[in-house]
Short mmCIF file of C-alpha atoms in Angstrom, two decimals:
data_model
loop_
_atom_site.label_atom_id
_atom_site.label_comp_id
_atom_site.label_asym_id
_atom_site.label_seq_id
_atom_site.Cartn_x
_atom_site.Cartn_y
_atom_site.Cartn_z
CA MET X 1 82.76 91.75 109.99
CA LYS X 2 85.73 91.24 107.69
CA THR X 3 86.47 93.98 105.17
CA ASN X 4 88.41 93.75 101.96
CA LYS X 5 91.71 95.60 101.79
CA LYS X 6 93.46 96.51 98.59
CA ARG X 7 96.75 95.20 97.29
CA ILE X 8 99.44 97.84 96.73
CA SER X 9 101.01 96.88 93.40
CA LEU X 10 104.36 98.42 92.55
CA ASP X 11 106.60 98.23 89.51
CA LEU X 12 109.69 99.98 88.20
CA ASN X 13 107.70 102.10 85.76
CA ASN X 14 106.05 104.00 88.60
CA LEU X 15 109.12 105.10 90.50
CA GLU X 16 107.34 107.84 92.46
CA GLN X 17 104.78 105.50 94.04
CA THR X 18 107.40 102.81 94.67
CA ALA X 19 109.64 105.37 96.38
CA LEU X 20 106.76 106.64 98.56
CA VAL X 21 106.01 103.12 99.79
CA GLY X 22 109.71 102.46 100.35
CA LYS X 23 109.98 105.65 102.41
CA ALA X 24 106.93 104.71 104.47
CA LEU X 25 108.42 101.32 105.30
CA SER X 26 111.88 102.65 106.12
CA SER X 27 110.97 103.76 109.66
CA GLU X 28 110.56 101.35 112.59
CA VAL X 29 108.11 103.79 114.19
CA ARG X 30 105.92 103.79 111.08
CA LEU X 31 106.02 100.00 111.00
CA GLU X 32 104.82 99.94 114.61
CA ILE X 33 102.03 102.40 113.71
CA LEU X 34 100.94 100.06 110.91
CA LYS X 35 100.84 97.14 113.38
CA LEU X 36 98.64 99.23 115.68
CA LEU X 37 96.25 100.23 112.89
CA ILE X 38 95.94 96.64 111.69
CA GLU X 39 94.40 95.87 115.08
CA LYS X 40 92.14 98.95 115.31
CA SER X 41 91.61 102.46 114.01
CA ALA X 42 93.18 105.25 116.06
CA ASN X 43 93.37 109.03 116.06
CA ILE X 44 96.64 110.94 116.05
CA SER X 45 96.49 111.61 119.81
CA GLU X 46 96.13 107.88 120.49
CA ILE X 47 99.03 107.08 118.15
CA ALA X 48 101.22 109.68 119.85
CA ALA X 49 100.37 108.31 123.30
CA ALA X 50 100.96 104.68 122.26
CA PHE X 51 104.55 105.38 121.18
CA GLY X 52 105.46 108.30 123.43
CA LEU X 53 105.67 110.75 120.53
CA PRO X 54 104.88 114.45 120.31
CA GLN X 55 101.64 114.92 118.40
CA SER X 56 103.54 116.82 115.70
CA SER X 57 105.83 113.81 115.12
CA ALA X 58 102.90 111.40 115.09
CA ALA X 59 101.13 113.61 112.54
CA LEU X 60 104.23 113.60 110.32
CA HIS X 61 104.47 109.80 110.39
CA VAL X 62 100.76 109.58 109.56
CA LYS X 63 101.23 111.92 106.60
CA VAL X 64 104.00 109.74 105.15
CA LEU X 65 101.86 106.60 105.46
CA GLU X 66 98.86 108.37 103.93
CA GLU X 67 100.88 109.64 100.95
CA ALA X 68 102.02 106.07 100.30
CA GLY X 69 98.38 104.93 100.18
CA MET X 70 98.83 102.62 103.16
CA ILE X 71 96.37 104.29 105.52
CA SER X 72 93.34 106.55 105.24
CA VAL X 73 92.71 109.60 107.41
CA SER X 74 89.20 110.93 108.01
CA GLU X 75 87.86 113.62 110.29
CA LYS X 76 85.25 112.66 112.87
CA PRO X 77 83.55 115.03 115.34
CA GLY X 78 84.67 114.74 118.94
CA VAL X 79 84.13 116.41 122.32
CA ARG X 80 87.14 118.67 121.73
CA GLY X 81 86.57 119.27 118.05
CA ALA X 82 87.17 117.17 114.97
CA GLN X 83 89.67 114.33 115.30
CA LYS X 84 91.69 112.73 112.51
CA VAL X 85 91.03 108.99 112.65
CA CYS X 86 93.48 106.68 110.86
CA GLY X 87 92.75 103.25 109.43
CA ILE X 88 94.67 100.65 107.45
CA THR X 89 93.77 100.44 103.72
CA PHE X 90 95.92 97.63 102.32
CA GLU X 91 96.35 93.90 102.79
CA ASP X 92 99.71 93.28 101.12
CA ILE X 93 102.34 94.84 98.87
CA TYR X 94 103.59 93.32 95.63
CA LEU X 95 106.57 94.51 93.55
CA ASN X 96 106.64 93.27 89.95
CA ALA X 97 110.29 93.70 88.97
CA PHE X 98 109.63 92.69 85.35
CA GLN X 99 106.54 94.77 84.51
CA HIS X 100 108.62 97.48 82.84
CA LYS X 101 109.85 94.88 80.36
CA MET X 102 106.23 94.23 79.34
CA ASP X 103 105.21 97.91 78.96
CA HIS X 104 106.43 99.75 75.87
CA SER X 105 105.21 102.82 74.04
CA ASP X 106 104.21 100.72 71.02
CA SER X 107 101.39 99.09 73.02
CA LYS X 108 97.72 99.45 72.26
CA GLU X 109 94.98 98.26 74.59
CA PHE X 110 91.40 97.17 73.98
CA ARG X 111 88.55 96.09 76.22
CA GLN X 112 85.72 93.76 75.42
CA ILE X 113 82.74 93.80 77.77
CA MET X 114 80.83 90.56 78.35
CA PRO X 115 77.50 90.80 80.23
CA ILE X 116 77.45 88.08 82.88
CA GLY X 117 74.23 86.66 81.42
CA ASN X 118 75.86 86.07 78.03
CA TYR X 119 77.40 82.74 79.02
CA PHE X 120 77.79 80.19 76.24
CA ASP X 121 77.47 77.15 78.48
CA PHE X 122 76.80 76.36 82.12
CA GLU X 123 76.37 73.54 84.60
CA VAL X 124 75.03 74.51 88.03
CA SER X 125 73.69 72.67 91.05
CA GLY X 126 72.57 73.34 94.61
CA ASN X 127 71.25 76.73 95.66
CA CYS X 128 71.37 78.83 92.51
CA GLY X 129 69.70 81.80 90.90
CA ILE X 130 69.92 84.64 88.43
CA ILE X 131 68.54 88.15 88.77
CA SER X 132 68.35 91.36 86.76
CA GLU X 133 68.40 94.92 88.03
CA LYS X 134 64.60 94.70 88.43
CA GLY X 135 64.00 91.24 89.86
CA TYR X 136 64.45 87.49 89.65
CA LEU X 137 64.83 85.78 86.28
CA GLY X 138 63.09 82.42 86.41
CA VAL X 139 62.74 80.54 89.68
CA GLU X 140 65.25 80.59 92.52
CA ASP X 141 67.16 77.34 93.14
CA SER X 142 66.18 75.95 89.73
CA PRO X 143 69.03 75.34 87.24
CA SER X 144 66.47 75.67 84.43
CA SER X 145 66.34 79.42 85.18
CA PHE X 146 69.78 79.72 83.61
CA TYR X 147 68.09 78.98 80.26
CA CYS X 148 65.65 81.92 80.56
CA HIS X 149 65.19 83.91 77.36
CA ASN X 150 66.22 87.23 78.94
CA ARG X 151 69.29 85.95 80.79
CA ASN X 152 71.36 88.62 79.00
CA GLU X 153 69.80 91.08 81.50
CA ALA X 154 71.47 89.28 84.44
CA GLN X 155 73.23 91.45 87.01
CA LEU X 156 73.93 88.74 89.62
CA LEU X 157 74.11 84.97 89.33
CA TRP X 158 75.03 82.34 91.86
CA PHE X 159 75.36 78.58 92.38
CA HIS X 160 76.84 76.06 94.80
CA THR X 161 78.92 73.94 92.40
CA GLY X 162 79.34 73.95 88.64
CA PHE X 163 80.51 76.58 86.16
CA VAL X 164 79.59 79.30 83.68
CA GLU X 165 81.56 79.58 80.42
CA TYR X 166 81.97 82.69 78.26
CA ARG X 167 83.41 82.87 74.75
CA PHE X 168 85.22 85.98 73.52
CA PRO X 169 85.72 86.32 69.73
CA THR X 170 89.28 86.44 68.41
CA TYR X 171 88.77 88.05 64.99
CA LEU X 172 90.65 91.19 66.00
CA LEU X 173 93.59 89.21 67.41
CA LYS X 174 94.50 87.15 64.33
CA ASN X 175 97.19 89.50 63.01
CA CYS X 176 98.24 90.92 66.38
CA ARG X 177 101.39 90.29 68.35
CA LEU X 178 99.81 89.77 71.75
CA LYS X 179 101.61 91.09 74.81
CA GLU X 180 99.02 90.47 77.51
CA VAL X 181 95.41 89.34 77.84
CA SER X 182 93.55 89.83 81.11
CA PHE X 183 90.09 89.12 82.50
CA SER X 184 88.58 91.11 85.38
CA PHE X 185 85.41 90.50 87.37
CA GLU X 186 83.74 90.80 90.79
CA VAL X 187 83.12 87.52 92.59
CA CYS X 188 82.57 86.00 96.03
CA SER X 189 81.40 82.80 97.76
CA GLU X 190 77.74 81.76 98.01
CA ALA X 191 76.15 81.08 101.40
CA PRO X 192 72.57 81.13 102.70
CA GLY X 193 71.80 84.86 103.05
CA TYR X 194 75.38 85.98 103.55
CA GLN X 195 78.31 84.76 105.64
CA ASN X 196 81.47 86.88 105.73
CA ASP X 197 83.46 83.83 106.83
CA TRP X 198 82.50 81.27 104.16
CA PRO X 199 85.57 80.25 102.10
CA SER X 200 85.20 78.96 98.56
CA ASP X 201 87.70 77.78 95.93
CA ILE X 202 86.67 79.42 92.65
CA THR X 203 88.51 77.90 89.69
CA VAL X 204 89.41 79.69 86.44
CA TRP X 205 89.84 77.82 83.15
CA ILE X 206 91.02 79.42 79.90
CA ASN X 207 90.70 77.48 76.65
CA GLY X 208 90.04 74.37 78.71
CA ARG X 209 93.22 74.70 80.79
CA GLU X 210 93.00 75.21 84.53
CA ILE X 211 94.72 78.50 85.31
CA ALA X 212 94.03 79.52 88.90
CA THR X 213 91.99 78.81 92.00
CA ILE X 214 90.79 81.95 93.73
CA LEU X 215 90.14 81.56 97.44
CA SER X 216 87.18 83.77 98.28
CA PRO X 217 87.05 84.42 102.05
CA GLY X 218 83.28 84.72 102.21
CA ASP X 219 79.89 85.72 100.88
CA PHE X 220 79.99 89.35 101.85
CA GLY X 221 77.27 91.35 103.59
CA GLY X 222 76.76 93.52 106.64
CA ARG X 223 76.65 96.65 104.51
CA ARG X 224 74.97 97.28 101.18
CA GLY X 225 76.79 96.89 97.92
CA ARG X 226 77.51 100.29 96.42
CA LEU X 227 75.47 99.61 93.26
CA ASN X 228 72.69 97.35 94.53
CA PRO X 229 69.09 98.30 93.65
CA GLU X 230 66.78 99.32 96.51
CA TRP X 231 64.61 96.20 96.30
CA TRP X 232 67.52 93.86 97.08
CA GLY X 233 67.35 92.78 100.75
CA ASP X 234 69.98 93.71 103.34
CA THR X 235 70.26 90.08 104.48
CA MET X 236 71.43 88.88 101.05
CA THR X 237 74.81 88.85 99.27
CA GLN X 238 75.97 92.46 98.88
CA TYR X 239 79.38 92.69 97.19
CA GLY X 240 82.41 90.71 96.08
CA ILE X 241 86.15 90.98 95.60
CA TYR X 242 87.60 92.42 92.41
CA LYS X 243 89.92 89.96 90.69
CA THR X 244 92.08 90.10 87.57
CA ILE X 245 93.59 87.11 85.76
CA ARG X 246 96.49 88.08 83.46
CA ILE X 247 98.27 86.01 80.83
CA ASN X 248 101.54 87.22 79.28
CA PRO X 249 104.87 85.73 78.09
CA LEU X 250 105.91 85.21 81.72
CA GLY X 251 102.89 83.04 82.63
CA CYS X 252 99.49 83.49 84.28
CA PHE X 253 98.87 85.76 87.25
CA GLU X 254 96.04 86.10 89.75
CA ASP X 255 96.17 89.86 90.33
CA ASP X 256 99.97 90.18 90.62
CA ILE X 257 100.80 86.72 91.96
CA LYS X 258 101.96 84.08 89.48
CA CYS X 259 99.61 81.10 89.47
CA SER X 260 100.67 79.13 86.38
CA ASP X 261 103.56 78.78 83.94
CA LEU X 262 101.13 78.66 81.00
CA THR X 263 101.86 81.53 78.60
CA LEU X 264 100.03 83.30 75.77
CA SER X 265 101.46 80.93 73.19
CA ALA X 266 100.77 77.83 75.30
CA LEU X 267 97.11 78.81 75.61
CA CYS X 268 96.80 79.64 71.87
CA LEU X 269 94.80 82.76 72.65
CA ASN X 270 94.81 84.16 69.12
CA GLU X 271 94.08 80.86 67.42
CA GLY X 272 90.62 79.45 66.78
CA SER X 273 87.48 81.57 66.61
CA TYR X 274 87.07 82.31 70.33
CA ILE X 275 88.73 82.37 73.76
CA SER X 276 86.91 80.23 76.30
CA PHE X 277 86.79 81.70 79.81
CA ARG X 278 85.19 79.58 82.52
CA LEU X 279 84.54 80.27 86.21
CA GLY X 280 83.27 77.65 88.60
CA VAL X 281 83.45 75.62 91.79
CA LYS X 282 84.48 71.97 91.57
CA PRO X 283 82.32 69.47 93.50
CA ASP X 284 85.49 68.10 95.10
CA ALA X 285 87.02 71.50 95.92
CA VAL X 286 88.66 71.79 99.34
CA HIS X 287 86.34 74.73 100.01
CA ALA X 288 83.18 74.09 97.97
CA GLY X 289 81.50 77.29 99.14
CA GLY X 290 79.73 78.31 95.95
CA MET X 291 80.08 81.38 93.78
CA ASN X 292 78.40 84.75 93.15
CA LEU X 293 79.29 86.65 89.96
CA PHE X 294 78.34 90.35 89.75
CA GLY X 295 77.28 92.50 86.80
CA GLU X 296 77.81 96.22 86.32
CA LYS X 297 74.73 97.17 88.38
CA PHE X 298 75.31 94.98 91.44
CA GLY X 299 78.03 94.87 94.06
CA ASP X 300 80.79 97.46 94.38
CA TYR X 301 82.31 97.63 90.88
CA ALA X 302 80.50 99.06 87.85
CA GLN X 303 81.57 96.48 85.33
CA ALA X 304 80.62 93.06 84.04
CA LEU X 305 83.21 90.49 82.89
CA VAL X 306 85.89 92.41 80.97
CA MET X 307 88.65 91.09 78.71
CA LYS X 308 91.52 93.49 78.13
CA VAL X 309 93.97 92.89 75.29
CA LYS X 310 97.38 94.51 75.06
CA ALA X 311 99.01 94.17 71.62
CA ALA X 312 101.82 95.79 69.67
CA ASN X 313 100.81 98.77 67.53
CA GLY X 314 100.81 98.36 63.78
CA ASP X 315 100.40 94.58 63.82
CA SER X 316 96.76 94.69 62.72
CA GLN X 317 95.15 96.76 60.00
CA LYS X 318 91.62 95.84 61.03
CA LYS X 319 89.18 98.43 62.34
CA GLU X 320 87.99 97.95 65.92
CA PRO X 321 84.32 96.91 66.11
CA ASP X 322 81.96 98.74 68.45
CA ASP X 323 82.21 96.09 71.17
CA LEU X 324 86.02 96.02 71.27
CA GLN X 325 87.20 99.56 71.86
CA PRO X 326 90.52 101.24 72.63
CA ASP X 327 90.98 101.36 76.39
CA GLY X 328 89.61 104.64 77.72
CA ALA X 329 87.51 105.36 74.62
CA PRO X 330 83.92 106.60 75.06
CA GLY X 331 81.74 103.65 75.94
CA SER X 332 84.54 101.51 77.31
CA SER X 333 84.11 100.09 80.80
CA SER X 334 86.42 100.27 83.79
CA ALA X 335 86.30 99.19 87.42
CA GLY X 336 84.42 101.40 89.80
#
């Protein structure tokens, strides 16, 4: 079964973390240890034996890698007492050399939470469905279920091809000098039951402009999603991958990788009465493997679709409404 590994994101604001990763990568022995752990987990004795090291030296190398967040170390009982088993925790490393130019002390951040059932428009086909925390909404594999009166209770929705569109209001943004707008969500492919190896090209549109195509490796199962209710079957979709789409003056980014040259001004994000955010799978996609979108009570991450706005302080005199709160304020949502 494939597992999802995190991305280690570095920038020049966080010098301590960047230095720790740099130190971890500066040793050929530690690089060889990483190659070993990519293939399989190993305890410190096995690492020492593989490279002809004293156990004390192997333990020191492991400590450096653990401090950098590149491996995890857990104790497991063994015949001769507890053993420290090491495993890889990351998939890749990204250094954003320009992030410090975007972050200034005059910034203020807000989040707006959009329940996944509060879509403004949709077009779905093939195997599809929508469920709440308590059960199915409407009838499985019937697009008409997406019209159900209580769709705002949705915690998981899925379809083979098509899209769902959400509209975020812009009334707070009118007098702001925007610095960055981002959208975060949990998503994966859609297969019968689940298939960990089931690629799907999931496209993102903002204000009608195609921004990114997320390649989801599969429809993940084999272990239960951290938040899934007890009634949800083990043979069904369990969890997704956490993705963030960012738009700033440098362009659009999928997580930390640039995916478009379209900027905040090009997308007119603080013009009009709303920002349109659409997720979907094109019928002619190279990998038309469907899509699952998770709410705050399904999958691994306790959040729905979240828009985060970073703006310059003092540019707006308007009071924040209840549903658009300063980041970190009581009632705001964050990834699990």
